[in-house]
Each structure stands twice: as C-alpha cells, then as structure tokens.
C-alpha cells in the first residue's frame, strides 16, 4: 500500500464519497450483495470496490462473509438508531399527517432540499391502492414539481436565482430554467403550488410551505420545509382543489406547532 | 487542495475510517454537535474534522447549519432504514426473549463477535429497576465475560487460539490470555458459561450458544451467535443457576427456529 501526503487530499475525500456509494447499494430489500453486484450498482472498478469493502468491514460498517456475500455490519446499529431518532416525525404530527391522508385520500409527504435535489423526510401513505409511493430518504428532482417550486420559493431571495440556474443546469433538460423560474414565482405569489405530470405522467402534487410562527414559542426549523400531497391526476379535479389547498394548509399550520423531525431544528 | 495518486492509498482508507469516527460522535441524545465538540469527541485535528464534515455534508450524510452546528443529513434516512430492517429481531423471537426476561427477571441479549469485541445485536430488558443496561450496537470487551467465552468457543478450532491471543493482547491486561483460555475451554466443555463481576463489579452474565439444527430446515447464521442474561450478581444465587441455564437454553433453541436478525444470515 502506498503512503500518501495528507489524508485530507482529494483521494481521501473521494474515498469517503465512494464508501457511501457502496453503502447506498444496500436496501431493506437487498441486505446481502456480492462483489459483482456492488461493482454493477456503484459503477466503480472491482479493485476499488474490494478495497472499500475491506475498509468498511474493518470498521464494522459492513461484514464480508466466507460465502463472498457482503452484509451490514454491527457499526450501523448505533448509527441507524441515531438517524431514526433524528428523522422520526413526532407522533402528534404524524397522526395529523395520517388524518390529512385520510381526508384527501392522497399520500402526504414532507420535503426538504438537499443540494440540487429534494428529499422526502416524512410520510403518511394514501389509503387508496392507486397511490403516490415514495420512501423517506428518496431523492427527487428539484427542477420540476409543486414541492420543488415551494421549496425554492422559501430560499433567501438573493441566493434563489443562482440556485434555480444550477438546478436547471443539473436537470439536463435544455431550457429548464425559464419554466422553473415561473413555477417558483407563482408559488411565492400564491403561497402554494400544484403540478400535473411533470415528474411522472399522471401524477399530481400540491404543496404548501411550513411557516412556523415563532411569536408563540414555536420552534423554527433550520431549513425550509414543505408539506405536499401527491396522487393520480384524475383524483385532483378542479372542484376538489380549493378544498385540498385549505386542508393541506391547515395541516402545515398544525404540524409547525406539534413539531417536525428533530434533525430539522 | 492537493491532488494525490490513487484514491485507494492509505490516505483514502484512513479518511473513510475517520469519517465514521465523526459519525460515531452523534447519538440519539446528541443530535447536533459543534465543530469544537466533534474535535473533542473524535480526537482528530480541527482541520481534519472540518474537511470531513465538508465531505460528509456534500454527500448529504451530515448537514452543516448556518449556526455552526452539525446535524444528521438526509442520506442517512435510507441507510438507517436498511440497517434497522437488517438488525431487527423477528417479532416471534423478540417475544420469546421478552418472555425469558420476565421469567428470569434479567436483561436478555444477543451477542456476535466484531473483530476483537463483542456487540449487542438484540435485547429484551429486565423488568427490574436494577438491571443490566446495554444498547444494541454497544461494543463490549471480548476478553472477559460469559458471552465472550461462549462466542470464542464457537470459533473454528484452528483459528481460536490465535484469536484468543489477539483478544488478550488487545485487552491491555497483562496475563489476560490464560484465564480467557480457561474460560473458553470451560464454556466448550459445559455448553454454557457464567461470569461474575469480570467486566463490571457486581454484574453477572450467563451465556449459551445458539445452535440451529438445520436438519429440519432451520436457517444457520453466517457467524456465531450467543444468547445471554445479565444482571446484578446478588440475584444469581446458587439455587437459581440450574434453572437459569435451562431457561436460557430453551429460549436459544426456540429463537434458532423462529429466527435471528436478517443481517446474521
């Protein structure tokens, strides 16, 4: 093994990024992976994967079995407990989100921005069998969709334009900036947003900002948070939308008071 | 930032290890830490901590707030869901462990070996207020204690002696190898082990191996697993011990059939 200058060089940083790419290949449905699968999933060279698995196994983050399969290690137990505690929606707020899912019939989600994506950080599924299915932790594009417009509308005005340009460039869709800018402007003007089939045909989203009122001692999250409902466009008929907006807004007001996941404060 | 040769050099590997040292500083009780606290907790130089936080924040594993506080990032949501699913004790087995805790009055724990430590991977707490308290994910020494003896006794005979020497050397206690070797030999001969106050004064542990019988289709874990009860020595009176051994053994047989956490297969 070659020795190197300092551990903070780009090699070290790249190794950390790649280690998380390896970990990201696992999921509750895929708890045990072979090296060949890890190579395929991560797109990294086989030697790199082997070295990362060895390092992560030495740390107890992964376990490399005699059968050649790589599994989760014990080191993630504590980390998972911390993450679960940090990202759990407080029970009164989750109950309120479940009530909104029952009232509207649609999946209720909490979104925050992560870099140039938006991420689902809390959820109450629709009671219908045809429903919008996202998993907490899933990363969705920030270039389209009602939740993206409202999230970007909550960013500091002097940083918003640059961010919109970066998000549009990152989307890979030529000319994405202009419609995104219009969507954000409308969300700011209206205080809510709706989008039909932008991310996925036949899927509609309706989003409102969560605006805590700290005058009564309500805690203000450290970053913008959005509450949205999502489901098949056919169920978002014109006659229902005003009622949906009122219902989602009321839920947003309630959960601003009852609290968001601890990680957001 | 200096560029370096390859990312697989010792710098890269060291950066991955150090990144997990930073993550390990967080816990459900300490969800938000300042850089000074991270420096204190990890023992790493401030510049290294800053660089690692920056890398982990770019990956979405951590979030660095405008208030200078570092929090959990959204990237850990999915990882935590995977780890939680992998390490969850199947409900029938957890119910059986709870029944053993009620029957014996002591905390019931599942242990596996991780390198030169043993780790708690499942638990049913004692119903008593004075009780053995360990958290799943906690790493305990493999050099002392009944669970250590039984775990080491389950290792392949041709690797056991070298492992015992390494564990003893790692413990930092001169002369630790001989008593450890005796403890392991007794555990193998008896099929169970008991230890009083070895890790902590006044604490007793009683451990048995989990030996799945695969003749009836029971799945065999990929690594040795031990079931133990632990509590104050004053409650492990001589007259109670035979009954405890029988009770813990019966539970071990039952949960070998009803199943261990998916990560162990």
Short mmCIF file of C-alpha atoms in Angstrom, two decimals, chain A residues 4 9 25-26 32 35 39 59 63 69 71 73 91-92 107 117 124 133 137 154 188 224 246-247 258:
data_model
loop_
_atom_site.label_atom_id
_atom_site.label_comp_id
_atom_site.label_asym_id
_atom_site.label_seq_id
_atom_site.Cartn_x
_atom_site.Cartn_y
_atom_site.Cartn_z
CA UNK A 4 0.39 9.44 0.80
CA UNK A 9 -6.39 15.37 -0.07
CA UNK A 25 -26.31 -0.05 -2.93
CA UNK A 26 -27.93 -1.83 0.03
CA UNK A 32 -26.75 -9.08 1.12
CA UNK A 35 -18.92 -8.01 -5.06
CA UNK A 39 -19.48 -3.28 -8.94
CA UNK A 59 -14.71 -0.51 10.61
CA UNK A 63 -19.37 -7.70 7.08
CA UNK A 69 -21.53 -12.03 0.25
CA UNK A 71 -23.77 -7.76 4.59
CA UNK A 73 -22.11 -4.73 9.99
CA UNK A 91 -46.19 11.27 16.87
CA UNK A 92 -48.78 14.13 17.08
CA UNK A 107 -50.12 10.41 0.12
CA UNK A 117 -32.49 17.56 -5.10
CA UNK A 124 -48.27 9.23 5.61
CA UNK A 133 -45.38 5.88 -3.42
CA UNK A 137 -34.90 9.23 2.12
CA UNK A 154 -38.54 29.60 0.52
CA UNK A 188 -44.32 32.65 -3.95
CA UNK A 224 -37.15 25.32 4.52
CA UNK A 246 -57.23 24.54 2.63
CA UNK A 247 -56.76 21.06 4.08
CA UNK A 258 -46.64 19.93 17.04
#
